[in-house]
Structures are given as C-alpha cells and as structure tokens.
Amino acid sequence: MNEEAPPVIQVRDVTKVYSMGSIEVPALQGVSLEIEKGEMVAIMGPSGSGKSTLMNILGCLDQPTSGSYLLNGIEVEGLSEEELAEVRNQEIGFVFQSFNLLHRTPAVEQVELPLIYSTTDNRRERALAALEEVGLADRSHHRPTELSGGEQQRVAIARAIVSNPSIIMADEPTGNLDTRNSREIMAIFQRLNRKHGITIVFVTHESDIAAYTQRIIHVQDGLIISDEPVADPQPAGQDLADPTDPTDPSDEDPLSAGGPRLPEGLRVALRALAANKLRTALTTLGIVIGVSAVVALMSIGMGAQAAITGQIQGMGTNLLFISPGAARQDGVRQGAGTAPTLTMEDATAIAEAADVPGVVAAAPESQIMGQVVAGSQNVRTRVVGTTSDYQEVRNFRAASGDFISRQQQEARSLVAVLGSSVAKDLFGEMDPVGQSVRINQVTFQVIGVMESKGAQAMGNQDDVVFVPMSTLFQRLQNQRTAGGSRNVSTIYVQLERPEVKTSVVELIGQLLRERHRVTQDDFTVRSQEDMLQALGSVTMTLTVVLGAIAGISLVVGGIGIMNIMLVSVTERTKEIGIRKAVGAKRRHIITQFLIEASTVSILGGIVGILVGVGSSRLISGLNLGGQSLRTQASPTVLLLAFGVSAAVGLFFGIYPANRAAGLNPIEALRYE
Ligand code: ADP
C-alpha cells in the first residue's frame, strides 16, 4: 500500500446538530476518524447513536455542522452542491438496506444510472460488466419485482461499483436479507475489497456481519467509543450466483430492449408516463382541448379574413370607391350615403374627364329594396340602379342575355338583369331572358341573368336585380318606397393600373370639388387597399380575440400538466433521492421533469392540431342559413399552436421540476 497516499477518509472533530424548531438534537458530538485506502470497516452502535448521520456525512449526502472532512485529501466543506453531486457520482458507491432500486426499470439500466450523470461512453458494456461482477449477468433485463431480495441487493452493489468509486458506503446492506443471502453479499464485498482494493464502510448492528470486516468502530451518543481491528476477519465464503430461480429474462422492457435506443431522458419520461396511462391521457386531454380550440377558432377567424379579402378583390381590379360624405378630420367617416352629394352625372364626368388619366370606367350605384314578382313567385331583394359600365367595373359576367346597355340607360328602358339566385327563385331552371317581372308594380323585361358570385361574407351577391339607374330614379324611387333623392350611394371607378392611384385620387377630388362648388371634400375616395386594410384589421382583431379565448383553455391545460407533475414529483421523491445519491445534479433532475412535461404537452399539441384541423374542416362543411362558414388552417397557426403547446409544457413544468431538483437527497431517500 502506498504510504504517501492520504487516507481516503479523514474526519476531524465533526459534529452534527439537527435543529427541530427550538429543539437542537446533537447527533454527532465531535467525531474524529481516519480510514485508509483498501480498508473494510464496520460502524456499529445502538439505534439513534448517530451511525446514519455519520454515513451521510461520509457519503457527501449531508454536511457536518462543524469540523472538517477530507475525502481523498480534498476538503468537502467548500464544495458546491454540483461538486458534491460529482463526488458522489465518481468517488462513492452507495448500498442501502432497502436496496433503493428504481421501479419498473431493468437491472442493467439501474446499474447504468450513475454513468448517465457522468459523460462516460460504453455505459451498457460497463453496466453489464458490473452485473457480471456480482453474478447477475443473466438477470440484466429483470426488473426489481422479478428479482429476489439478494439479487436486488446485488444489482444495487453493481450500481455502486459501476463508476469505479474509491469507496462503497453501505448502510445496513444485509438488514433485509436472510443469513444465506447476507453471507453472499458479504462475500461479494470482501472480494471487491480484496480484488479491486475498494474501501468499504459499513453500518450494521449485527456483530456476525461486522465480523467479516477488518475493523469495527463503535459509536454511541454521537461519539466514537471504540475503534478496533478485527483480529481474524472471517471469509464469507464463495459468492456464487444464486442457483435458484433460473427464469429467462422474459418480458423485456420495450423501451430498453431491441431497436435503436431512445435518449435516456425521453426513455425515463415515457416510462413514467406509461406507468400512469389514464392520468397521462387525461393530462394530455387538457392540452388537446386547448390546442384544438386555438386551431379551430383561429381558422374561423382566418377564414373570415380570407373570405372578406377575396370578396373585396373579387369586386374588380384597381377599383376606387367614392362615397358621399366627407371623411372627418379625426379620421372618423360619416355614415356612408348620409350626405346626398354624389350624382349620376358625377360618374359620367369622372369617366369622361380628359384631364383624369388612367380611368378606364366609372359606374354609379344606387339601390332600394323592392318586391320582385314573376307569375306566382315573388322575392324581396335589392334593386340596384346603375349604368352599362357596371359589369366591367365590378367584374360581373352575364350568364345568359346581356347587361344594361348605354342606349337602355339613356332611354330609361324598363329592363332588368337578374342576379342568379333571384332568377332561380323566380323562374326555377327556366331561362328568364325575355320574360317579364314586376318590380314594385312596374313591369320590366328581363334582358339578362348574371353569373353566380356565390354567397360571401358580406351578403349574397347573387340576391340582386339590376336596372338602369335612370329608370330607378324615374320609375321606382318616385313611389312610396323611394328614398326621395336622386343620389348615388357609391361610384366605382376602375383604373388602368394600380400605381397611378394617388395622383388620380387627387384629380378626381379636384373634379368633384369643382362640380360641387365646394372647397372641402363632401365625398370620400377609398381604394380597394384601404377597404382591405380597414376590414383586415377588424378580422385580425376577431382572429386574435378568438385565439386568445381559446388560449385560456390552453393555459388551463398547462395548469393541469403542472398539477400532475407536482403529484409525480411527490410520488417519485424516493426515485429523485436515489438519482441524487448516485450523482444526479440539479440540471439532470430539472431536465428529466421538463422532458416529461413537454412530452405530455407536445403529444397533446400534435393530437390537438389534428383534432383542430379536423373540426375546422367539419365547421367548413356546415351550412349556416345559406352562408357557409369558411375556415382556413394556415401552417403559421399550426406551427404557432405547436410551439405554444410545447412552451406551455416547459413553462408549467418548470415549477415542479425545480421542486424536484431542490429536494434534499437524504430526506428524499427516506421518503416512503
Ligand atoms: P442511527 O443511524 O445510529 O440510528 P441517526 O444518525 O439516524 O442514528 O440519528 C442520530 C440522532 O439524530 C437521533 O437522535 C435522531 O433522532 C436524530 N436525527 C437523525 N436525523 C434527524 C433529522 N433529520 N432531524 C432531526 N433529528 C434527526
């Protein structure tokens, strides 16, 4: 033995006082002790004498109240929590009375555990070698419930030696075993001590177990009362593998055997989640509901937005809308059509003005509600007065017959063009062209039927009848339904190109001001973009509000995760203690629980997206009073929903994970 090497353990005047409220319990009252490399020492003493306290301090699971402790010549007192975890991981192997194995975990993974917290490669090989060392090579895939007590303790010993520690600390390692198994365990310890020179420190109260060691230290009332070498250490005999129970390593854990191996963290998370399937499913359900609600409601909002955008764009290309009434200074427009300032002649003037370049056509529009009768059928619908340019400007096509012509407009002809749904309501499948209809008791000849534009977000574009504007003013508005004035509600101006807009808007403004003999605008000119912007911001708000409402359920789902994770932390306190004892650092524990929480939320996110997209498809198919509600699940929304659900898992996992990581290893190990 190298004389110059420092003792493995050097304890000077160590005291430990537990304070319980106002009461102070002195567990150690000044212990000094040296243990050389390669010694096998038993610590004995009556219950309550301070043996476990001393073991915990020697094992760096606890810190002394005063005194110094040098492990391999290094002062332990100044070490941080992280460094202590590293010391436990590298230098110390623990063996406990109650074995302290992880639930549902195959032997080989139990043994690998300390290696997971150091960066070592070849974990599996080293774990198998350690199992072989304790004679359990053929039990590597057995779980604790499939192993006898003696075998479980041998797995624990394999775990203790797998990272080649300099010391094994064993706290009553044979306390739960019968005589034969106790002897076998002692034989393994003796061999490890002899063959590998591992220092072994025991706590036991059985003197026949202590007799297998080389030195016995007696502790009483927190003090060492004797420290004597064993004159003639007993050999425990052969430590052959338990010959009984030669079962096959059947029922292999699907998460660990065969196929590519998942990363440790994910494997542990999946195993923990699989252990409580119903609970996991219910927790996931919270996230599924939240995410699917967000996806479905946002798709409705986005769908509405797309429908409105499509409709404004479908009105025509490069359109300007002129409506009566000025935009006020503060930007709030007066109600459209309140001020009767636009006339049919204004439209003609704009279309014909030589000094307004880039204007293709201009069409005025004025409308009343009218009763339209054909034979025994009758419908109440919008009757729109306009001019021949309307069909070009508004991008309307005639499905049969023609639109109003310039001559008919000038002659104030009694002709009408039916929207497709009006045509269908009045004439069924028959072609109405050439037939006559009565609009508010005036007989009109049907000269055309428009192509269907379909029901859209802003009302049914096919539920309309067009007549020449001059006819509307003269023959329809003078009757009792009349609005009284001959003013138009909108003038649509079609431009050649979108880019001439600003100057054209200015020129049109000038023209109209001159015509109206005013200096202040008594009309408002807006472009399609202006309309898109205005309506876009409304629907965007709608989408965001819908999303936010659904987001609340996502938060509730997140709280569900937090709740279950907290339960999980409590349930697995012992597991956390074991992990910490073998050298898991804070971040290892935090990562483990965060992976678990995010697995739940990501799983819920994926299912939620599927459910959300599915239900938004269903909603799309619904027919609500003739109007279909279009939905649109954009990839952005899906990505967002997925990202948010993962973030929810992380966020709500942080608190429980932190709580787990903050557990005191000794208390966690004692937790039952
Ligand atoms: P042993 O292992 O020899 O039975 P312990 O080291 O467990 O003895 O306990 C020594 C003394 O310290 C006992 O009086 C015990 O009640 C007390 N003690 C141990 N742990 C705690 C604790 N966490 N808080 C308060 N008192 C404790």
XYZ file of C-alpha atoms and ligand atoms in Angstrom:
699
model
C 0.000 0.000 0.000
C 1.273 3.419 -0.872
C 2.262 5.043 2.394
C 2.242 8.548 0.960
C -1.310 8.449 -0.295
C -3.621 10.384 2.019
C -6.263 8.414 3.903
C -9.422 8.038 1.844
C -11.413 9.432 4.737
C -10.115 11.913 7.254
C -12.651 13.256 9.717
C -11.719 15.815 12.422
C -13.998 16.836 15.285
C -17.112 16.535 13.214
C -20.372 17.499 14.885
C -23.858 17.435 13.544
C -26.750 19.168 15.224
C -30.261 18.834 13.845
C -32.494 21.676 14.825
C -36.152 20.875 15.030
C -37.820 24.156 15.715
C -36.388 25.366 19.003
C -35.023 21.940 19.969
C -31.495 21.067 18.970
C -30.652 17.393 18.556
C -26.918 16.724 18.684
C -26.447 13.630 16.503
C -22.655 13.765 16.356
C -20.652 15.396 19.093
C -17.084 15.524 17.835
C -16.067 12.505 15.792
C -12.519 12.045 14.505
C -11.687 9.160 12.254
C -9.303 8.063 9.510
C -9.892 5.290 7.031
C -7.075 4.206 4.743
C -7.444 3.093 1.196
C -8.445 -0.555 0.909
C -9.859 -0.884 4.421
C -13.125 -2.644 5.142
C -14.674 -1.029 8.196
C -17.881 -1.651 10.113
C -19.538 1.115 12.107
C -21.670 -0.288 14.915
C -23.783 1.169 17.626
C -27.266 1.189 19.076
C -30.142 2.807 17.268
C -30.039 6.588 17.450
C -26.317 6.661 18.170
C -25.545 8.674 15.039
C -24.356 5.939 12.632
C -26.553 7.018 9.716
C -25.730 10.644 10.294
C -22.045 9.798 10.109
C -22.603 7.721 6.956
C -24.487 10.537 5.272
C -21.688 12.952 6.016
C -19.042 10.485 4.812
C -21.122 9.916 1.680
C -21.356 13.659 0.982
C -25.138 13.465 1.194
C -25.061 15.787 4.200
C -22.718 18.399 5.597
C -21.381 18.487 9.165
C -22.317 21.372 11.464
C -18.665 21.805 12.362
C -15.371 20.032 11.938
C -13.556 19.063 8.799
C -13.902 16.176 6.413
C -11.257 15.393 3.810
C -12.189 12.878 1.148
C -9.132 11.645 -0.763
C -7.337 14.623 0.737
C -9.920 17.143 -0.525
C -11.832 19.322 1.918
C -15.520 18.636 1.343
C -16.821 21.680 3.172
C -16.101 24.185 0.437
C -17.698 22.157 -2.332
C -20.805 23.366 -4.077
C -23.930 21.293 -4.481
C -22.876 20.472 -8.040
C -19.385 19.424 -6.970
C -20.787 17.246 -4.205
C -23.005 15.526 -6.759
C -19.919 14.917 -8.844
C -18.024 13.482 -5.874
C -20.921 11.138 -5.131
C -21.009 10.148 -8.755
C -17.298 9.491 -9.179
C -15.905 8.548 -5.774
C -18.673 6.925 -3.791
C -20.946 3.964 -4.346
C -23.990 3.613 -2.094
C -25.668 0.433 -0.961
C -28.785 0.793 1.167
C -30.724 -1.514 3.434
C -33.846 -1.190 1.305
C -31.899 -1.589 -1.969
C -33.351 1.664 -3.357
C -33.773 0.485 -6.891
C -35.929 2.355 -9.398
C -39.368 0.964 -10.114
C -40.079 -0.831 -13.361
C -36.531 -0.425 -14.538
C -34.475 -3.366 -15.816
C -31.376 -4.277 -13.835
C -28.942 -3.148 -16.492
C -30.486 0.322 -16.548
C -30.364 0.526 -12.766
C -26.665 -0.150 -12.947
C -26.175 2.362 -15.761
C -27.758 5.131 -13.705
C -24.563 6.686 -12.253
C -22.950 6.630 -15.700
C -25.821 8.643 -17.150
C -24.818 11.538 -14.926
C -21.197 11.411 -15.967
C -20.389 11.705 -19.619
C -18.926 8.250 -19.922
C -19.387 6.164 -23.054
C -19.855 2.407 -23.166
C -22.482 2.608 -20.496
C -24.219 -0.594 -21.463
C -20.954 -2.586 -21.585
C -19.796 -1.253 -18.252
C -23.165 -1.935 -16.659
C -23.166 -5.497 -17.951
C -19.619 -5.985 -16.670
C -20.670 -4.745 -13.241
C -23.635 -7.107 -13.237
C -21.312 -9.943 -14.143
C -19.084 -8.967 -11.245
C -21.965 -9.621 -8.838
C -23.027 -12.780 -10.679
C -26.169 -11.370 -12.307
C -25.180 -11.344 -15.969
C -28.223 -13.435 -16.788
C -30.647 -11.127 -14.983
C -29.782 -7.935 -16.802
C -33.301 -7.368 -18.115
C -35.165 -8.333 -14.977
C -36.984 -5.635 -13.100
C -36.846 -5.358 -9.302
C -40.182 -7.146 -8.908
C -38.743 -10.100 -10.805
C -35.684 -10.388 -8.551
C -35.208 -11.873 -5.084
C -34.056 -9.650 -2.227
C -30.498 -10.911 -2.503
C -30.492 -10.305 -6.225
C -31.863 -6.815 -5.797
C -29.090 -6.013 -3.375
C -26.556 -7.378 -5.844
C -27.981 -5.083 -8.521
C -27.533 -2.227 -6.052
C -23.919 -3.292 -5.481
C -23.316 -3.418 -9.234
C -24.722 0.113 -9.417
C -22.380 1.157 -6.613
C -19.265 -0.146 -8.360
C -20.045 0.723 -11.961
C -18.283 4.066 -11.923
C -15.175 2.615 -10.205
C -15.558 4.536 -6.967
C -12.842 4.633 -4.346
C -15.320 3.906 -1.522
C -18.503 1.935 -1.078
C -20.779 3.199 1.675
C -23.219 0.553 2.804
C -25.977 1.288 5.290
C -27.218 -1.970 6.831
C -26.835 -3.723 3.472
C -27.884 -7.083 4.876
C -30.632 -5.754 7.124
C -33.419 -7.011 4.880
C -31.794 -10.301 3.918
C -31.718 -13.825 5.347
C -28.487 -15.406 6.586
C -27.562 -17.111 3.368
C -28.109 -14.024 1.221
C -26.316 -11.894 3.812
C -23.289 -14.132 3.580
C -23.311 -13.932 -0.195
C -23.486 -10.172 -0.125
C -20.624 -10.041 2.385
C -18.630 -12.379 0.171
C -19.112 -10.005 -2.748
C -17.971 -7.081 -0.617
C -14.929 -8.988 0.554
C -13.995 -9.893 -2.983
C -14.453 -6.305 -4.245
C -12.307 -5.142 -1.352
C -9.611 -7.730 -1.952
C -9.602 -7.820 -5.730
C -10.151 -4.144 -6.579
C -8.893 -2.541 -3.397
C -12.173 -0.674 -2.913
C -12.529 0.885 0.517
C -15.743 -0.307 2.121
C -17.509 1.360 5.028
C -20.475 -0.370 6.570
C -23.108 0.468 9.062
C -24.505 -2.596 10.761
C -25.820 -3.615 14.122
C -25.226 -7.320 13.563
C -21.924 -8.389 15.072
C -21.711 -11.516 12.917
C -21.823 -9.268 9.830
C -19.264 -6.943 11.355
C -17.051 -9.976 11.877
C -16.475 -10.174 8.118
C -14.732 -6.789 8.177
C -11.224 -5.812 9.245
C -12.052 -3.057 11.700
C -15.012 -2.237 13.896
C -15.836 1.275 15.103
C -18.382 1.579 17.901
C -20.454 4.719 18.106
C -22.611 5.822 20.995
C -24.436 9.095 21.625
C -22.669 10.733 18.727
C -19.187 9.765 19.869
C -16.754 7.010 18.914
C -16.339 4.834 21.965
C -14.076 2.200 20.468
C -12.150 1.623 17.259
C -10.505 -1.789 16.985
C -9.132 -4.019 14.260
C -10.730 -7.436 13.839
C -8.074 -9.927 14.747
C -9.199 -12.584 12.313
C -11.695 -11.406 9.658
C -13.980 -14.229 8.603
C -14.104 -15.180 4.988
C -17.738 -15.139 3.910
C -17.077 -17.971 1.510
C -17.904 -18.327 -2.103
C -20.155 -15.775 -3.648
C -21.590 -17.832 -6.449
C -24.667 -16.717 -8.256
C -27.908 -17.704 -6.625
C -28.633 -21.110 -8.109
C -32.381 -20.868 -7.613
C -34.963 -19.275 -9.808
C -33.307 -19.580 -13.197
C -36.062 -17.781 -15.072
C -35.492 -16.434 -18.528
C -35.066 -12.735 -18.908
C -38.502 -12.719 -20.458
C -40.851 -9.788 -20.773
C -38.175 -7.377 -21.855
C -38.892 -3.735 -21.457
C -39.935 -2.495 -24.875
C -38.400 0.862 -24.060
C -34.966 -0.542 -23.478
C -34.602 -3.737 -25.440
C -34.061 -4.077 -29.133
C -34.190 -1.420 -31.799
C -32.486 1.944 -31.601
C -32.309 3.204 -28.047
C -34.079 6.393 -27.158
C -32.166 9.090 -25.306
C -32.177 8.367 -21.596
C -34.295 11.394 -20.636
C -37.015 10.568 -23.121
C -36.969 6.916 -22.138
C -37.401 7.756 -18.454
C -40.169 10.217 -19.319
C -42.030 7.728 -21.490
C -41.679 5.021 -18.857
C -43.061 7.315 -16.170
C -45.917 8.404 -18.416
C -46.678 4.843 -19.466
C -46.840 3.828 -15.814
C -49.895 6.061 -15.346
C -51.623 5.787 -18.679
C -55.024 7.113 -17.652
C -53.504 10.026 -15.822
C -51.264 10.846 -18.768
C -54.222 10.626 -21.139
C -56.317 12.982 -19.018
C -53.477 15.457 -18.671
C -52.882 15.328 -22.394
C -56.597 15.857 -22.965
C -56.346 19.296 -21.360
C -53.717 20.312 -23.895
C -55.590 18.612 -26.739
C -58.685 20.663 -25.966
C -56.683 23.868 -25.665
C -54.698 23.406 -28.848
C -57.633 22.190 -30.913
C -59.725 25.138 -29.727
C -56.963 27.557 -30.703
C -56.539 25.927 -34.104
C -60.263 25.709 -34.836
C -61.161 29.219 -33.678
C -58.178 30.823 -35.347
C -59.050 29.019 -38.572
C -62.513 30.504 -38.380
C -61.030 33.968 -37.927
C -58.500 33.446 -40.696
C -61.235 32.018 -42.910
C -63.376 35.101 -42.390
C -60.392 37.257 -43.200
C -59.668 35.334 -46.373
C -63.318 35.458 -47.419
C -63.527 39.216 -46.969
C -60.233 39.776 -48.717
C -61.355 37.555 -51.555
C -64.603 39.407 -51.812
C -63.033 42.836 -51.941
C -60.551 41.621 -54.516
C -63.349 39.914 -56.423
C -65.178 43.228 -56.752
C -62.899 44.094 -59.594
C -59.327 45.151 -60.130
C -57.784 48.529 -59.386
C -61.014 49.923 -58.031
C -61.661 53.207 -56.293
C -64.803 53.639 -54.241
C -66.296 57.100 -53.983
C -68.982 57.536 -51.383
C -70.888 60.647 -50.325
C -69.986 62.370 -47.095
C -66.564 63.603 -46.093
C -64.022 61.791 -44.060
C -63.816 63.933 -40.977
C -60.620 65.455 -39.667
C -60.262 62.960 -36.863
C -60.452 60.173 -39.404
C -63.947 59.013 -38.477
C -66.010 58.865 -41.619
C -69.586 59.989 -41.557
C -72.092 57.253 -42.290
C -71.818 56.379 -45.953
C -74.601 57.856 -48.002
C -75.819 60.203 -45.287
C -74.930 63.316 -47.191
C -76.626 63.321 -50.592
C -73.762 64.715 -52.569
C -72.940 62.310 -55.385
C -74.911 62.215 -58.604
C -75.088 60.052 -61.652
C -73.547 62.890 -63.634
C -70.511 62.870 -61.359
C -69.820 59.335 -62.520
C -70.150 60.306 -66.153
C -67.927 63.306 -65.600
C -65.209 61.168 -63.999
C -65.362 58.616 -66.782
C -65.219 61.252 -69.477
C -62.881 63.830 -67.944
C -59.950 64.259 -70.246
C -57.662 65.515 -67.502
C -58.026 62.423 -65.298
C -55.682 59.886 -66.852
C -55.798 56.197 -66.224
C -59.542 55.964 -65.618
C -60.990 53.054 -67.556
C -64.592 53.404 -66.496
C -66.816 54.688 -63.708
C -70.139 53.280 -62.649
C -72.550 54.721 -60.114
C -74.745 52.602 -57.914
C -77.943 53.399 -56.108
C -80.231 50.913 -54.512
C -83.636 50.364 -52.995
C -85.314 47.300 -51.575
C -88.003 46.049 -53.902
C -90.646 43.394 -54.238
C -89.988 41.453 -57.436
C -92.838 39.335 -58.816
C -92.898 36.858 -61.677
C -96.066 34.886 -62.131
C -96.923 33.418 -58.766
C -93.368 33.768 -57.424
C -92.162 36.776 -55.565
C -88.992 37.794 -53.741
C -87.889 40.801 -51.811
C -84.432 41.839 -52.883
C -82.030 44.680 -53.571
C -82.786 46.606 -56.713
C -79.594 48.272 -57.882
C -79.680 51.103 -60.374
C -76.502 51.507 -62.376
C -75.069 52.095 -65.822
C -73.661 49.921 -68.570
C -70.110 50.236 -67.252
C -71.029 48.455 -64.060
C -70.469 44.986 -65.409
C -66.919 45.773 -66.455
C -66.053 47.773 -63.385
C -67.481 45.259 -60.940
C -66.227 42.268 -62.850
C -69.707 40.783 -63.328
C -70.383 38.417 -66.202
C -73.745 37.707 -67.739
C -74.570 34.010 -67.697
C -77.278 34.497 -70.259
C -78.572 37.520 -72.160
C -76.849 40.882 -71.753
C -76.238 43.600 -69.197
C -77.884 47.020 -69.427
C -76.702 48.919 -72.487
C -75.925 52.607 -72.832
C -78.989 53.072 -75.038
C -81.252 51.425 -72.463
C -79.755 53.655 -69.784
C -80.311 56.777 -71.831
C -83.800 55.712 -72.893
C -84.762 54.820 -69.307
C -85.878 51.431 -70.586
C -87.843 49.142 -68.329
C -85.305 46.356 -68.463
C -83.869 44.293 -65.619
C -80.902 41.967 -65.184
C -81.400 39.307 -62.513
C -78.837 38.026 -60.059
C -78.555 34.261 -60.306
C -80.363 33.477 -57.066
C -83.231 35.843 -57.861
C -83.523 34.199 -61.302
C -83.627 30.788 -59.674
C -86.204 31.825 -57.077
C -88.495 33.364 -59.661
C -88.058 31.109 -62.669
C -86.511 27.881 -61.397
C -84.489 26.164 -64.090
C -86.176 28.138 -66.875
C -84.194 30.854 -68.718
C -85.815 34.152 -67.652
C -84.420 36.177 -70.556
C -87.355 37.602 -72.498
C -89.777 37.087 -69.600
C -91.194 39.961 -67.623
C -91.101 40.709 -63.921
C -92.869 43.319 -61.838
C -90.695 45.383 -59.534
C -92.769 47.393 -57.093
C -95.678 47.090 -59.506
C -93.734 48.327 -62.526
C -93.304 45.779 -65.308
C -89.739 45.175 -66.504
C -88.404 42.939 -69.218
C -85.631 40.552 -68.186
C -82.699 41.002 -70.544
C -80.058 39.013 -68.739
C -79.006 36.823 -65.830
C -75.680 37.337 -64.065
C -73.178 34.612 -63.304
C -73.201 33.451 -59.726
C -70.648 35.079 -57.435
C -71.620 32.831 -54.583
C -72.659 33.592 -51.057
C -69.918 35.539 -49.382
C -69.101 37.015 -46.060
C -70.645 40.374 -46.916
C -74.030 39.135 -48.065
C -75.249 37.235 -51.075
C -74.004 38.930 -54.239
C -76.498 36.994 -56.326
C -79.544 38.249 -54.454
C -79.913 41.383 -56.552
C -81.715 42.866 -59.562
C -80.047 45.470 -61.787
C -81.986 48.146 -63.613
C -80.778 51.266 -65.474
C -80.076 53.966 -62.940
C -82.193 56.489 -64.822
C -85.107 54.056 -64.696
C -84.598 53.500 -60.983
C -84.724 57.227 -60.292
C -87.674 57.919 -62.516
C -89.912 54.882 -62.177
C -89.085 53.291 -58.859
C -87.832 55.961 -56.471
C -90.806 58.244 -57.015
C -93.048 55.679 -55.487
C -93.725 55.144 -51.822
C -90.544 53.105 -51.298
C -88.468 55.954 -52.560
C -85.546 57.336 -50.632
C -86.595 60.585 -52.243
C -83.318 61.796 -53.622
C -81.607 61.001 -56.858
C -78.280 60.483 -55.336
C -75.987 57.567 -55.799
C -74.593 55.644 -52.898
C -71.280 54.687 -54.490
C -69.355 55.474 -57.625
C -66.989 52.692 -58.622
C -64.022 53.892 -60.636
C -61.840 51.427 -62.437
C -58.244 52.438 -63.049
C -55.858 51.192 -65.673
C -53.049 50.410 -63.288
C -52.796 50.324 -59.540
C -49.782 52.651 -59.340
C -51.474 55.796 -60.732
C -53.791 55.812 -57.749
C -52.540 58.745 -55.651
C -52.499 61.277 -58.446
C -55.798 60.010 -59.818
C -57.432 60.259 -56.417
C -56.263 63.861 -56.216
C -57.543 64.697 -59.733
C -60.908 63.077 -59.088
C -61.149 65.048 -55.871
C -60.445 68.277 -57.738
C -63.038 67.462 -60.373
C -65.726 66.650 -57.833
C -64.984 69.730 -55.713
C -65.331 71.884 -58.805
C -68.545 70.186 -59.793
C -69.973 70.513 -56.297
C -68.597 74.034 -55.920
C -67.051 73.275 -52.556
C -63.587 73.694 -51.135
C -63.834 70.899 -48.602
C -64.404 67.355 -49.829
C -68.030 66.310 -49.397
C -67.214 62.782 -50.523
C -64.692 60.114 -49.702
C -62.449 58.283 -52.109
C -61.100 54.948 -50.977
C -59.145 52.291 -52.793
C -59.508 48.539 -52.521
C -56.399 48.523 -50.352
C -57.992 50.999 -47.966
C -61.016 48.726 -47.662
C -58.805 45.685 -47.260
C -56.851 47.416 -44.564
C -59.886 48.589 -42.675
C -61.673 45.253 -42.834
C -58.413 43.358 -42.413
C -57.755 44.988 -39.081
C -61.278 44.161 -37.944
C -60.977 40.499 -38.858
C -57.454 40.354 -37.461
C -58.829 41.582 -34.151
C -61.530 38.948 -34.389
C -58.952 36.251 -35.052
C -56.777 37.363 -32.180
C -59.717 37.573 -29.778
C -60.896 34.096 -30.775
C -57.352 32.784 -30.407
C -56.946 34.423 -27.024
C -60.181 32.946 -25.732
C -59.062 29.522 -26.872
C -55.645 30.260 -25.414
C -57.222 30.396 -21.971
C -58.115 26.733 -22.244
C -54.536 26.038 -23.260
C -53.360 27.737 -20.089
C -55.827 25.651 -18.107
C -54.364 22.589 -19.813
C -50.916 23.782 -18.787
C -52.014 24.099 -15.182
C -53.240 20.513 -15.485
C -49.755 19.475 -16.504
C -48.240 21.360 -13.605
C -50.661 19.728 -11.223
C -49.867 16.231 -12.413
C -46.149 16.927 -12.485
C -46.314 18.049 -8.867
C -48.069 14.807 -7.968
C -45.458 12.948 -9.953
C -42.640 14.693 -8.095
C -44.160 13.736 -4.766
C -44.732 10.164 -5.853
C -41.222 9.857 -7.114
C -39.465 11.569 -4.237
C -37.598 8.375 -3.492
C -36.531 7.997 -7.107
C -35.228 11.554 -7.062
C -33.324 10.740 -3.861
C -31.733 7.708 -5.497
C -30.790 9.689 -8.565
C -29.260 12.418 -6.447
C -27.388 9.911 -4.303
C -25.733 8.422 -7.379
C -24.712 11.832 -8.601
C -27.568 13.475 -10.500
C -27.136 17.234 -10.472
C -29.885 19.837 -10.327
C -29.964 20.201 -14.065
C -30.303 16.461 -14.596
C -33.403 16.322 -12.425
C -34.828 19.500 -13.938
C -34.233 18.212 -17.459
C -35.869 14.910 -16.611
C -39.078 16.520 -15.392
C -39.129 19.119 -18.135
C -38.813 16.415 -20.760
C -41.693 14.640 -19.109
C -43.864 17.761 -19.048
C -43.020 18.688 -22.622
C -43.642 15.161 -23.827
C -47.179 15.419 -22.493
C -47.724 18.837 -23.999
C -46.123 18.054 -27.354
C -48.159 14.888 -27.593
C -51.249 16.916 -26.711
C -50.173 19.553 -29.216
C -49.943 17.055 -32.065
C -53.271 15.430 -31.263
C -54.802 18.872 -30.677
C -53.660 20.094 -34.085
C -55.177 17.038 -35.733
C -58.449 17.489 -33.844
C -58.422 21.235 -34.512
C -57.826 20.841 -38.249
C -60.443 18.086 -38.374
C -63.057 20.160 -36.604
C -62.304 23.250 -38.676
C -62.892 21.075 -41.762
C -66.198 19.990 -40.243
C -67.162 23.585 -39.477
C -66.274 24.474 -43.060
C -68.761 21.903 -44.271
C -71.568 23.278 -42.117
C -74.198 25.342 -43.822
C -75.390 28.125 -41.609
C -78.549 29.644 -43.031
C -77.375 29.606 -46.615
C -73.987 31.008 -45.658
C -71.120 28.639 -45.357
C -68.522 29.466 -42.753
C -65.194 29.143 -44.410
C -62.217 28.194 -42.274
C -58.590 28.292 -43.077
C -55.973 26.476 -41.012
C -52.755 28.146 -42.056
C -49.390 26.484 -41.404
C -48.458 29.508 -39.304
C -51.350 28.847 -36.942
C -50.426 25.173 -36.729
C -46.784 25.949 -36.017
C -47.829 28.557 -33.501
C -50.188 26.145 -31.760
C -47.494 23.507 -31.646
C -44.890 25.926 -30.374
C -47.231 27.334 -27.762
C -48.203 23.892 -26.510
C -44.555 22.878 -26.181
C -43.852 26.150 -24.397
C -46.821 25.573 -22.096
C -45.356 22.199 -21.148
C -41.960 23.723 -20.470
C -43.353 26.678 -18.583
C -45.681 24.705 -16.367
C -43.059 22.008 -15.937
C -40.511 24.437 -14.537
C -42.036 24.781 -11.103
C -42.452 21.050 -10.420
C -39.045 20.318 -11.951
C -37.419 22.892 -9.749
C -39.162 21.482 -6.764
C -37.881 18.022 -7.597
C -34.359 19.303 -8.133
C -34.455 21.157 -4.830
C -35.232 18.068 -2.769
C -32.731 17.142 -0.123
C -31.272 13.752 -1.098
C -31.374 12.282 2.399
C -34.958 13.282 3.027
C -35.930 12.136 -0.440
C -34.316 8.750 0.171
C -36.155 8.351 3.465
C -39.485 9.226 1.843
C -41.844 6.285 1.724
P -28.627 5.735 13.874
O -28.372 5.632 12.427
O -27.471 5.323 14.672
O -29.870 5.065 14.299
P -29.101 8.512 13.331
O -27.852 9.059 12.783
O -30.192 8.207 12.369
O -28.790 7.253 14.229
O -29.675 9.549 14.362
C -28.913 10.180 15.387
C -29.814 11.150 16.159
O -30.146 12.250 15.333
C -31.101 10.510 16.628
O -31.383 11.015 17.906
C -32.108 11.006 15.641
O -33.357 11.139 16.248
C -31.553 12.343 15.223
N -31.855 12.666 13.855
C -31.474 11.972 12.750
N -31.890 12.587 11.627
C -32.561 13.693 12.027
C -33.227 14.755 11.339
N -33.294 14.805 10.029
N -33.798 15.728 12.067
C -33.742 15.698 13.416
N -33.137 14.756 14.101
C -32.542 13.750 13.441
